[in-house]
Each structure stands twice: as structure tokens, then as C-alpha cells.
N, CA, C and O atoms as a DFTB+ gen file, in Angstrom:
588 C
 N C O
     1  1     124.219     -44.853     127.163
     2  2     124.388     -46.093     127.895
     3  2     123.207     -47.003     127.578
     4  3     122.071     -46.538     127.492
     5  1     123.468     -48.286     127.405
     6  2     122.410     -49.238     127.105
     7  2     121.522     -49.430     128.326
     8  3     121.987     -49.397     129.465
     9  1     120.227     -49.634     128.062
    10  2     119.291     -49.868     129.166
    11  2     119.585     -51.223     129.788
    12  3     119.720     -52.229     129.092
    13  1     119.680     -51.230     131.094
    14  2     119.925     -52.452     131.844
    15  2     118.980     -52.493     133.016
    16  3     118.411     -51.470     133.398
    17  1     118.807     -53.666     133.593
    18  2     117.997     -53.789     134.791
    19  2     118.889     -53.531     135.993
    20  3     119.519     -54.451     136.514
    21  1     118.944     -52.272     136.434
    22  2     119.791     -51.910     137.554
    23  2     119.148     -52.232     138.888
    24  3     119.814     -52.172     139.922
    25  1     117.865     -52.573     138.889
    26  2     117.172     -52.815     140.136
    27  2     117.196     -54.263     140.573
    28  3     116.567     -54.598     141.577
    29  1     117.893     -55.137     139.866
    30  2     117.930     -56.554     140.218
    31  2     118.557     -56.736     141.591
    32  3     119.457     -55.990     141.979
    33  1     118.086     -57.707     142.302
    34  2     118.564     -57.981     143.664
    35  2     119.576     -59.116     143.648
    36  3     119.514     -60.009     142.803
    37  1     120.515     -59.071     144.601
    38  2     121.435     -60.201     144.740
    39  2     120.686     -61.418     145.268
    40  3     119.529     -61.319     145.676
    41  1     121.342     -62.538     145.257
    42  2     120.726     -63.750     145.777
    43  2     120.316     -63.534     147.224
    44  3     121.038     -62.877     147.973
    45  1     119.163     -64.077     147.640
    46  2     118.651     -63.821     148.994
    47  2     119.651     -64.087     150.115
    48  3     119.734     -63.274     151.036
    49  1     120.391     -65.145     150.089
    50  2     121.339     -65.431     151.170
    51  2     122.393     -64.356     151.325
    52  3     122.750     -64.007     152.450
    53  1     122.898     -63.822     150.228
    54  2     123.905     -62.760     150.281
    55  2     123.305     -61.477     150.820
    56  3     123.941     -60.778     151.609
    57  1     122.094     -61.162     150.406
    58  2     121.443     -59.945     150.864
    59  2     121.125     -60.043     152.356
    60  3     121.279     -59.071     153.095
    61  1     120.688     -61.205     152.786
    62  2     120.423     -61.428     154.213
    63  2     121.705     -61.262     155.025
    64  3     121.696     -60.623     156.077
    65  1     122.796     -61.830     154.542
    66  2     124.078     -61.709     155.224
    67  2     124.498     -60.249     155.330
    68  3     124.924     -59.809     156.397
    69  1     124.387     -59.499     154.255
    70  2     124.748     -58.084     154.251
    71  2     123.898     -57.308     155.259
    72  3     124.429     -56.518     156.040
    73  1     122.598     -57.527     155.244
    74  2     121.711     -56.834     156.188
    75  2     122.081     -57.147     157.631
    76  3     122.137     -56.243     158.465
    77  1     122.331     -58.407     157.931
    78  2     122.695     -58.794     159.292
    79  2     124.037     -58.201     159.710
    80  3     124.202     -57.788     160.858
    81  1     124.990     -58.157     158.791
    82  2     126.303     -57.577     159.103
    83  2     126.178     -56.083     159.397
    84  3     126.768     -55.588     160.357
    85  1     125.420     -55.373     158.585
    86  2     125.255     -53.942     158.802
    87  2     124.544     -53.685     160.128
    88  3     124.997     -52.860     160.922
    89  1     123.448     -54.374     160.372
    90  2     122.721     -54.198     161.636
    91  2     123.594     -54.549     162.833
    92  3     123.593     -53.835     163.836
    93  1     124.338     -55.648     162.732
    94  2     125.213     -56.068     163.823
    95  2     126.315     -55.065     164.099
    96  3     126.634     -54.796     165.257
    97  1     126.908     -54.502     163.037
    98  2     127.950     -53.493     163.217
    99  2     127.408     -52.276     163.941
   100  3     128.020     -51.783     164.888
   101  1     126.270     -51.799     163.500
   102  2     125.690     -50.598     164.114
   103  2     125.301     -50.870     165.558
   104  3     125.538     -50.033     166.429
   105  1     124.707     -52.027     165.824
   106  2     124.317     -52.382     167.194
   107  2     125.529     -52.508     168.115
   108  3     125.463     -52.105     169.276
   109  1     126.620     -53.055     167.620
   110  2     127.794     -53.323     168.448
   111  2     128.801     -52.177     168.497
   112  3     129.396     -51.919     169.544
   113  1     128.994     -51.495     167.382
   114  2     130.040     -50.469     167.325
   115  2     129.479     -49.053     167.293
   116  3     130.205     -48.094     167.553
   117  1     128.223     -48.915     166.984
   118  2     127.624     -47.586     166.864
   119  2     127.700     -47.069     165.436
   120  3     128.438     -47.588     164.599
   121  1     126.920     -46.041     165.188
   122  2     126.790     -45.479     163.841
   123  2     128.106     -44.905     163.307
   124  3     128.506     -45.221     162.186
   125  1     128.778     -44.071     164.094
   126  2     129.996     -43.391     163.621
   127  2     131.114     -44.376     163.304
   128  3     131.743     -44.268     162.251
   129  1     131.371     -45.319     164.180
   130  2     132.429     -46.298     163.934
   131  2     132.085     -47.207     162.765
   132  3     132.964     -47.594     161.994
   133  1     130.812     -47.548     162.632
   134  2     130.383     -48.383     161.503
   135  2     130.585     -47.653     160.190
   136  3     131.024     -48.251     159.207
   137  1     130.262     -46.341     160.162
   138  2     130.449     -45.554     158.944
   139  2     131.927     -45.505     158.547
   140  3     132.259     -45.652     157.370
   141  1     132.807     -45.300     159.519
   142  2     134.245     -45.251     159.234
   143  2     134.737     -46.591     158.694
   144  3     135.522     -46.638     157.746
   145  1     134.270     -47.677     159.302
   146  2     134.658     -49.017     158.855
   147  2     134.182     -49.261     157.424
   148  3     134.946     -49.754     156.594
   149  1     132.928     -48.921     157.130
   150  2     132.373     -49.148     155.796
   151  2     133.058     -48.271     154.748
   152  3     133.240     -48.694     153.607
   153  1     133.436     -47.061     155.129
   154  2     134.196     -46.187     154.228
   155  2     135.513     -46.863     153.847
   156  3     135.903     -46.872     152.679
   157  1     136.191     -47.426     154.846
   158  2     137.449     -48.133     154.609
   159  2     137.237     -49.345     153.704
   160  3     138.071     -49.634     152.846
   161  1     136.133     -50.045     153.892
   162  2     135.804     -51.193     153.035
   163  2     135.654     -50.727     151.584
   164  3     136.124     -51.398     150.666
   165  1     135.004     -49.586     151.378
   166  2     134.873     -49.037     150.026
   167  2     136.216     -48.737     149.394
   168  3     136.426     -49.005     148.211
   169  1     137.138     -48.177     150.189
   170  2     138.487     -47.906     149.675
   171  2     139.195     -49.197     149.290
   172  3     139.854     -49.265     148.252
   173  1     139.058     -50.218     150.127
   174  2     139.688     -51.507     149.824
   175  2     139.089     -52.131     148.564
   176  3     139.799     -52.731     147.756
   177  1     137.783     -51.979     148.410
   178  2     137.112     -52.511     147.224
   179  2     137.632     -51.822     145.963
   180  3     137.840     -52.469     144.937
   181  1     137.841     -50.502     146.046
   182  2     138.397     -49.763     144.902
   183  2     139.795     -50.263     144.571
   184  3     140.191     -50.275     143.406
   185  1     140.547     -50.676     145.594
   186  2     141.874     -51.233     145.356
   187  2     141.823     -52.574     144.647
   188  3     142.719     -52.906     143.872
   189  1     140.785     -53.338     144.908
   190  2     140.619     -54.627     144.227
   191  2     140.112     -54.475     142.803
   192  3     140.326     -55.348     141.961
   193  1     139.443     -53.372     142.542
   194  2     138.879     -53.103     141.213
   195  2     139.357     -51.734     140.740
   196  3     138.556     -50.810     140.607
   197  1     140.673     -51.598     140.481
   198  2     141.196     -50.298     140.053
   199  2     140.691     -49.928     138.659
   200  3     140.374     -50.791     137.840
   201  1     140.627     -48.633     138.422
   202  2     140.186     -48.134     137.117
   203  2     141.394     -47.776     136.269
   204  3     142.394     -47.278     136.786
   205  1     141.306     -48.028     134.963
   206  2     142.383     -47.542     134.096
   207  2     142.362     -46.013     134.062
   208  3     141.347     -45.390     134.372
   209  1     143.481     -45.424     133.685
   210  2     143.558     -43.966     133.599
   211  2     142.527     -43.459     132.597
   212  3     142.389     -43.996     131.498
   213  1     141.814     -42.426     132.995
   214  2     140.789     -41.830     132.142
   215  2     141.282     -40.482     131.642
   216  3     141.897     -39.721     132.390
   217  1     141.013     -40.190     130.381
   218  2     141.403     -38.906     129.800
   219  2     140.334     -37.849     129.976
   220  3     140.632     -36.657     130.059
   221  1     139.087     -38.289     130.034
   222  2     137.968     -37.358     130.147
   223  2     137.027     -37.815     131.256
   224  3     137.122     -38.941     131.744
   225  1     136.129     -36.934     131.641
   226  2     135.117     -37.293     132.635
   227  2     134.240     -38.418     132.085
   228  3     133.846     -39.319     132.826
   229  1     133.937     -38.367     130.798
   230  2     133.119     -39.424     130.182
   231  2     133.833     -40.769     130.253
   232  3     133.199     -41.787     130.529
   233  1     135.149     -40.789     130.006
   234  2     135.920     -42.026     130.141
   235  2     135.849     -42.546     131.572
   236  3     135.661     -43.741     131.800
   237  1     136.001     -41.635     132.535
   238  2     135.942     -42.023     133.941
   239  2     134.572     -42.606     134.288
   240  3     134.483     -43.640     134.950
   241  1     133.520     -41.947     133.844
   242  2     132.164     -42.437     134.095
   243  2     131.964     -43.831     133.505
   244  3     131.380     -44.704     134.146
   245  1     132.444     -44.033     132.301
   246  2     132.321     -45.343     131.648
   247  2     133.048     -46.407     132.447
   248  3     132.499     -47.485     132.675
   249  1     134.284     -46.125     132.882
   250  2     135.052     -47.104     133.647
   251  2     134.394     -47.421     134.984
   252  3     134.349     -48.581     135.396
   253  1     133.886     -46.400     135.661
   254  2     133.172     -46.615     136.923
   255  2     131.957     -47.502     136.691
   256  3     131.718     -48.443     137.447
   257  1     131.194     -47.204     135.650
   258  2     129.962     -47.955     135.404
   259  2     130.211     -49.399     134.986
   260  3     129.370     -50.267     135.220
   261  1     131.348     -49.657     134.375
   262  2     131.681     -51.050     134.059
   263  2     131.870     -51.859     135.342
   264  3     131.431     -53.006     135.429
   265  1     132.522     -51.259     136.334
   266  2     132.713     -51.950     137.621
   267  2     131.384     -52.075     138.359
   268  3     131.053     -53.145     138.870
   269  1     130.626     -50.985     138.414
   270  2     129.340     -51.033     139.119
   271  2     128.397     -52.067     138.500
   272  3     127.630     -52.715     139.213
   273  1     128.455     -52.221     137.188
   274  2     127.622     -53.228     136.519
   275  2     128.023     -54.642     136.949
   276  3     127.169     -55.515     137.095
   277  1     129.311     -54.859     137.150
   278  2     129.773     -56.179     137.636
   279  2     129.188     -56.482     139.006
   280  3     128.866     -57.630     139.312
   281  1     129.051     -55.433     139.840
   282  2     128.514     -55.596     141.187
   283  2     126.984     -55.611     141.207
   284  3     126.379     -56.000     142.206
   285  1     126.368     -55.193     140.114
   286  2     124.917     -55.024     140.052
   287  2     124.474     -53.960     141.063
   288  3     123.485     -54.135     141.775
   289  1     125.234     -52.845     141.110
   290  2     125.000     -51.765     142.064
   291  2     124.459     -50.506     141.416
   292  3     124.602     -49.425     141.987
   293  1     123.851     -50.599     140.259
   294  2     123.348     -49.409     139.600
   295  2     124.418     -48.759     138.754
   296  3     125.302     -49.438     138.231
   297  1     124.342     -47.425     138.614
   298  2     125.305     -46.717     137.766
   299  2     125.497     -45.297     138.262
   300  3     124.692     -44.768     139.028
   301  1     126.579     -44.698     137.807
   302  2     126.944     -43.337     138.212
   303  2     126.813     -42.388     137.037
   304  3     127.113     -42.734     135.895
   305  1     126.357     -41.182     137.345
   306  2     126.311     -40.082     136.390
   307  2     127.211     -38.997     136.953
   308  3     126.891     -38.397     137.979
   309  1     128.349     -38.733     136.286
   310  2     129.313     -37.742     136.747
   311  2     129.022     -36.406     136.093
   312  3     128.867     -36.321     134.875
   313  1     128.949     -35.362     136.908
   314  2     128.656     -34.026     136.412
   315  2     129.717     -33.066     136.925
   316  3     129.669     -32.643     138.080
   317  1     130.688     -32.716     136.062
   318  2     131.714     -31.766     136.498
   319  2     131.094     -30.390     136.716
   320  3     130.255     -29.932     135.939
   321  1     131.528     -29.751     137.787
   322  2     131.105     -28.386     138.093
   323  2     132.366     -27.596     138.392
   324  3     133.436     -28.178     138.568
   325  1     132.255     -26.301     138.451
   326  2     133.441     -25.485     138.710
   327  2     134.015     -25.829     140.081
   328  3     133.391     -25.566     141.109
   329  1     135.200     -26.414     140.086
   330  2     135.871     -26.775     141.323
   331  2     135.293     -27.981     142.041
   332  3     135.639     -28.232     143.196
   333  1     134.424     -28.731     141.387
   334  2     133.790     -29.870     142.053
   335  2     133.373     -30.921     141.023
   336  3     133.350     -30.674     139.817
   337  1     133.049     -32.093     141.546
   338  2     132.476     -33.158     140.730
   339  2     131.249     -33.663     141.483
   340  3     131.347     -34.068     142.641
   341  1     130.107     -33.637     140.828
   342  2     128.881     -34.170     141.398
   343  2     128.712     -35.583     140.845
   344  3     128.786     -35.797     139.635
   345  1     128.490     -36.529     141.727
   346  2     128.302     -37.927     141.322
   347  2     126.905     -38.339     141.760
   348  3     126.606     -38.396     142.952
   349  1     126.071     -38.620     140.799
   350  2     124.742     -39.113     141.123
   351  2     124.761     -40.618     140.896
   352  3     124.995     -41.091     139.784
   353  1     124.511     -41.362     141.971
   354  2     124.503     -42.824     141.901
   355  2     123.049     -43.262     141.824
   356  3     122.276     -43.066     142.762
   357  1     122.689     -43.857     140.696
   358  2     121.307     -44.244     140.424
   359  2     121.174     -45.763     140.394
   360  3     122.136     -46.473     140.103
   361  1     119.989     -46.247     140.694
   362  2     119.726     -47.680     140.617
   363  2     120.364     -48.477     141.730
   364  3     120.621     -49.670     141.572
   365  1     120.621     -47.838     142.849
   366  2     121.227     -48.518     143.992
   367  2     120.267     -49.574     144.521
   368  3     119.074     -49.304     144.665
   369  1     120.766     -50.770     144.812
   370  2     119.878     -51.769     145.412
   371  2     119.323     -51.232     146.726
   372  3     120.034     -50.573     147.485
   373  1     118.062     -51.513     146.988
   374  2     117.426     -51.042     148.214
   375  2     117.418     -52.107     149.282
   376  3     117.794     -53.256     149.050
   377  1     116.985     -51.706     150.443
   378  2     116.834     -52.635     151.552
   379  2     115.760     -53.657     151.196
   380  3     114.837     -53.362     150.436
   381  1     115.886     -54.843     151.745
   382  2     114.898     -55.879     151.457
   383  2     113.706     -55.805     152.399
   384  3     112.853     -56.692     152.384
   385  1     113.633     -54.764     153.216
   386  2     112.504     -54.591     154.112
   387  2     112.786     -55.059     155.532
   388  3     112.042     -54.706     156.447
   389  1     113.851     -55.851     155.744
   390  2     114.172     -56.305     157.093
   391  2     115.011     -55.273     157.835
   392  3     115.195     -55.371     159.048
   393  1     115.518     -54.285     157.104
   394  2     116.342     -53.243     157.700
   395  2     115.772     -51.898     157.266
   396  3     115.292     -51.764     156.140
   397  1     115.819     -50.922     158.128
   398  2     115.333     -49.595     157.807
   399  2     116.078     -49.061     156.583
   400  3     117.305     -49.137     156.516
   401  1     115.330     -48.520     155.616
   402  2     115.913     -48.037     154.366
   403  2     116.975     -46.965     154.620
   404  3     118.027     -46.984     153.980
   405  1     116.724     -46.037     155.533
   406  2     117.694     -44.965     155.806
   407  2     119.007     -45.534     156.340
   408  3     120.080     -45.057     155.970
   409  1     118.935     -46.540     157.198
   410  2     120.138     -47.164     157.766
   411  2     120.909     -47.896     156.663
   412  3     122.136     -47.828     156.605
   413  1     120.186     -48.589     155.799
   414  2     120.804     -49.317     154.695
   415  2     121.478     -48.345     153.730
   416  3     122.602     -48.590     153.291
   417  1     120.793     -47.226     153.390
   418  2     121.383     -46.234     152.492
   419  2     122.619     -45.587     153.108
   420  3     123.600     -45.335     152.409
   421  1     122.576     -45.320     154.400
   422  2     123.738     -44.722     155.066
   423  2     124.936     -45.655     154.995
   424  3     126.065     -45.212     154.783
   425  1     124.688     -46.944     155.171
   426  2     125.773     -47.916     155.087
   427  2     126.347     -47.972     153.673
   428  3     127.565     -47.936     153.494
   429  1     125.481     -48.059     152.680
   430  2     125.969     -48.111     151.300
   431  2     126.621     -46.798     150.880
   432  3     127.579     -46.810     150.107
   433  1     126.120     -45.669     151.374
   434  2     126.757     -44.395     151.014
   435  2     128.163     -44.312     151.589
   436  3     129.048     -43.738     150.954
   437  1     128.394     -44.872     152.779
   438  2     129.744     -44.889     153.357
   439  2     130.681     -45.731     152.490
   440  3     131.815     -45.330     152.227
   441  1     130.214     -46.883     152.054
   442  2     131.013     -47.739     151.161
   443  2     131.327     -46.987     149.869
   444  3     132.467     -46.989     149.403
   445  1     130.310     -46.346     149.296
   446  2     130.507     -45.638     148.026
   447  2     131.403     -44.415     148.173
   448  3     132.147     -44.092     147.248
   449  1     131.353     -43.727     149.311
   450  2     132.276     -42.604     149.544
   451  2     133.722     -43.100     149.494
   452  3     134.583     -42.465     148.884
   453  1     133.977     -44.223     150.131
   454  2     135.322     -44.791     150.091
   455  2     135.719     -45.245     148.701
   456  3     136.848     -45.022     148.265
   457  1     134.790     -45.883     148.007
   458  2     135.037     -46.386     146.654
   459  2     135.339     -45.242     145.695
   460  3     136.373     -45.243     145.026
   461  1     134.434     -44.265     145.628
   462  2     134.632     -43.129     144.720
   463  2     135.861     -42.306     145.112
   464  3     136.610     -41.849     144.248
   465  1     136.061     -42.123     146.409
   466  2     137.210     -41.340     146.867
   467  2     138.529     -41.919     146.398
   468  3     139.385     -41.200     145.884
   469  1     138.689     -43.216     146.576
   470  2     139.961     -43.834     146.149
   471  2     140.099     -43.797     144.643
   472  3     141.178     -43.504     144.129
   473  1     139.012     -44.093     143.917
   474  2     139.094     -44.038     142.457
   475  2     139.502     -42.644     141.981
   476  3     140.333     -42.515     141.083
   477  1     138.926     -41.610     142.575
   478  2     139.260     -40.246     142.152
   479  2     140.691     -39.881     142.523
   480  3     141.376     -39.218     141.745
   481  1     141.151     -40.300     143.690
   482  2     142.557     -40.051     144.064
   483  2     143.497     -40.736     143.081
   484  3     144.504     -40.160     142.669
   485  1     143.166     -41.962     142.710
   486  2     144.032     -42.704     141.790
   487  2     143.995     -42.146     140.374
   488  3     144.848     -42.484     139.553
   489  1     143.023     -41.303     140.082
   490  2     142.959     -40.622     138.787
   491  2     143.676     -39.272     138.843
   492  3     143.654     -38.513     137.875
   493  1     144.312     -38.977     139.982
   494  2     145.058     -37.732     140.118
   495  2     144.404     -36.721     141.052
   496  3     144.888     -35.597     141.184
   497  1     143.311     -37.109     141.698
   498  2     142.644     -36.210     142.633
   499  2     143.434     -36.056     143.924
   500  3     144.347     -36.832     144.207
   501  1     143.076     -35.063     144.687
   502  2     143.757     -34.755     145.933
   503  2     143.322     -35.687     147.058
   504  3     142.142     -36.009     147.192
   505  1     144.285     -36.112     147.858
   506  2     143.994     -36.961     149.018
   507  2     143.298     -36.170     150.123
   508  3     142.718     -36.762     151.033
   509  1     143.350     -34.839     150.054
   510  2     142.721     -34.017     151.094
   511  2     141.289     -33.610     150.742
   512  3     140.610     -32.982     151.555
   513  1     140.827     -33.958     149.550
   514  2     139.469     -33.606     149.135
   515  2     138.570     -34.824     149.340
   516  3     138.776     -35.858     148.705
   517  1     137.582     -34.709     150.215
   518  2     136.721     -35.865     150.486
   519  2     135.568     -35.990     149.485
   520  3     135.183     -35.025     148.824
   521  1     135.048     -37.179     149.399
   522  2     133.780     -37.427     148.720
   523  2     132.743     -37.520     149.829
   524  3     132.878     -38.333     150.743
   525  1     131.716     -36.695     149.750
   526  2     130.669     -36.708     150.775
   527  2     129.320     -36.972     150.134
   528  3     129.057     -36.545     149.010
   529  1     128.471     -37.679     150.860
   530  2     127.109     -37.927     150.403
   531  2     126.272     -36.714     150.779
   532  3     126.149     -36.369     151.955
   533  1     125.700     -36.073     149.772
   534  2     124.904     -34.872     149.998
   535  2     123.429     -35.167     150.175
   536  3     122.735     -34.479     150.922
   537  1     122.953     -36.190     149.486
   538  2     121.512     -36.381     149.464
   539  2     121.143     -37.825     149.209
   540  3     121.824     -38.545     148.479
   541  1     120.056     -38.228     149.826
   542  2     119.457     -39.547     149.589
   543  2     117.991     -39.332     149.250
   544  3     117.100     -39.915     149.869
   545  1     117.756     -38.475     148.246
   546  2     116.405     -38.013     147.928
   547  2     115.442     -39.134     147.552
   548  3     114.264     -39.081     147.905
   549  1     115.917     -40.118     146.858
   550  2     115.052     -41.201     146.411
   551  2     115.607     -42.511     146.937
   552  3     116.776     -42.592     147.316
   553  1     114.766     -43.537     146.961
   554  2     115.194     -44.830     147.488
   555  2     116.411     -45.402     146.785
   556  3     117.244     -46.041     147.426
   557  1     116.533     -45.190     145.488
   558  2     117.623     -45.819     144.755
   559  2     118.634     -44.823     144.216
   560  3     119.406     -45.164     143.320
   561  1     118.654     -43.588     144.741
   562  2     119.574     -42.567     144.264
   563  2     120.306     -41.908     145.420
   564  3     119.701     -41.514     146.417
   565  1     121.610     -41.797     145.269
   566  2     122.446     -41.070     146.225
   567  2     123.233     -40.020     145.451
   568  3     123.669     -40.272     144.328
   569  1     123.415     -38.854     146.043
   570  2     124.186     -37.800     145.399
   571  2     125.419     -37.510     146.237
   572  3     125.330     -37.257     147.439
   573  1     126.590     -37.550     145.569
   574  2     127.869     -37.325     146.215
   575  2     128.520     -36.088     145.620
   576  3     128.290     -35.744     144.461
   577  1     129.329     -35.431     146.425
   578  2     130.102     -34.284     145.953
   579  2     131.571     -34.509     146.287
   580  3     131.929     -34.884     147.403
   581  1     132.408     -34.269     145.283
   582  2     133.863     -34.307     145.454
   583  2     134.331     -32.869     145.280
   584  3     134.396     -32.358     144.163
   585  1     134.659     -32.216     146.408
   586  2     135.038     -30.805     146.361
   587  2     135.855     -30.457     147.578
   588  3     136.276     -29.310     147.732
């Protein structure tokens, strides 16, 4: 993959709006309801940006990364494992400092769970197999498991 600047930030007004929306949702609806809502938003986003059929995991990774590059949301590294798919999302935009990083990552991980889940289902995956966020080890990296 060509080197790109995955850490670029969106325009300040858009980032401010996103931060305020996430904080407002959590304050008004609570963490659990906000996570469910954001997961649904991720699924809807995947519907707006469907992926072509992929023959291999590498094809799937390439198609995912083309969409993520359009969003300036970093990139995904797909690692097939026996009975599972590990998705490492790298270069995720971070909080701008006005919102707690953990809260911001939780919100984005919910969106990405919905996004990856729908994309994988549309590639022939099972509707009963969830995508879950396993780890937020680094500020700009999230690890998901589809199993």
C-alpha cells in the first residue's frame, strides 16, 4: 500500500460538530443507547458505500481501504485466522482534545463495528456473527474480531 497521511484531521467545524453530537448523545441517551445508535449509523454508511464482491481477503482489504481513504479514516489490515477474521484499524483520527479520547474511540468503534459488519455480511458472511472491538491499545488503532 502506498504511504499516505492517515493522520490528517477533518475541517475544524466538522470535527467540532462530531464531538458535540457524540457528547450530546451520551449525555442525553446514555452510553449503551448511544453505542447501539452509532452501530446502526455504521451499517447505514456501509449501505451508502457498498463494496464490490471480493474474491480474496486481499481484494476485500483493498476495497475497504479505498472507502476508508475517501473518508480520511485511516486503513484496515485484515488478518484471516482459523474461524475468524481479525481487523486492525490503523490511523484512526483521534479526539481533538475537547472530548475524552476513550469516549471518542468508543463512539468510532461502534460506527466501525456496524460498517465492517455490514460489509462482511454483504460479502457472504453470517448475519449471526458479530464484529466486536477487542482492543483500543493505541490512540489511533482499534482491533476488531469477526468470529
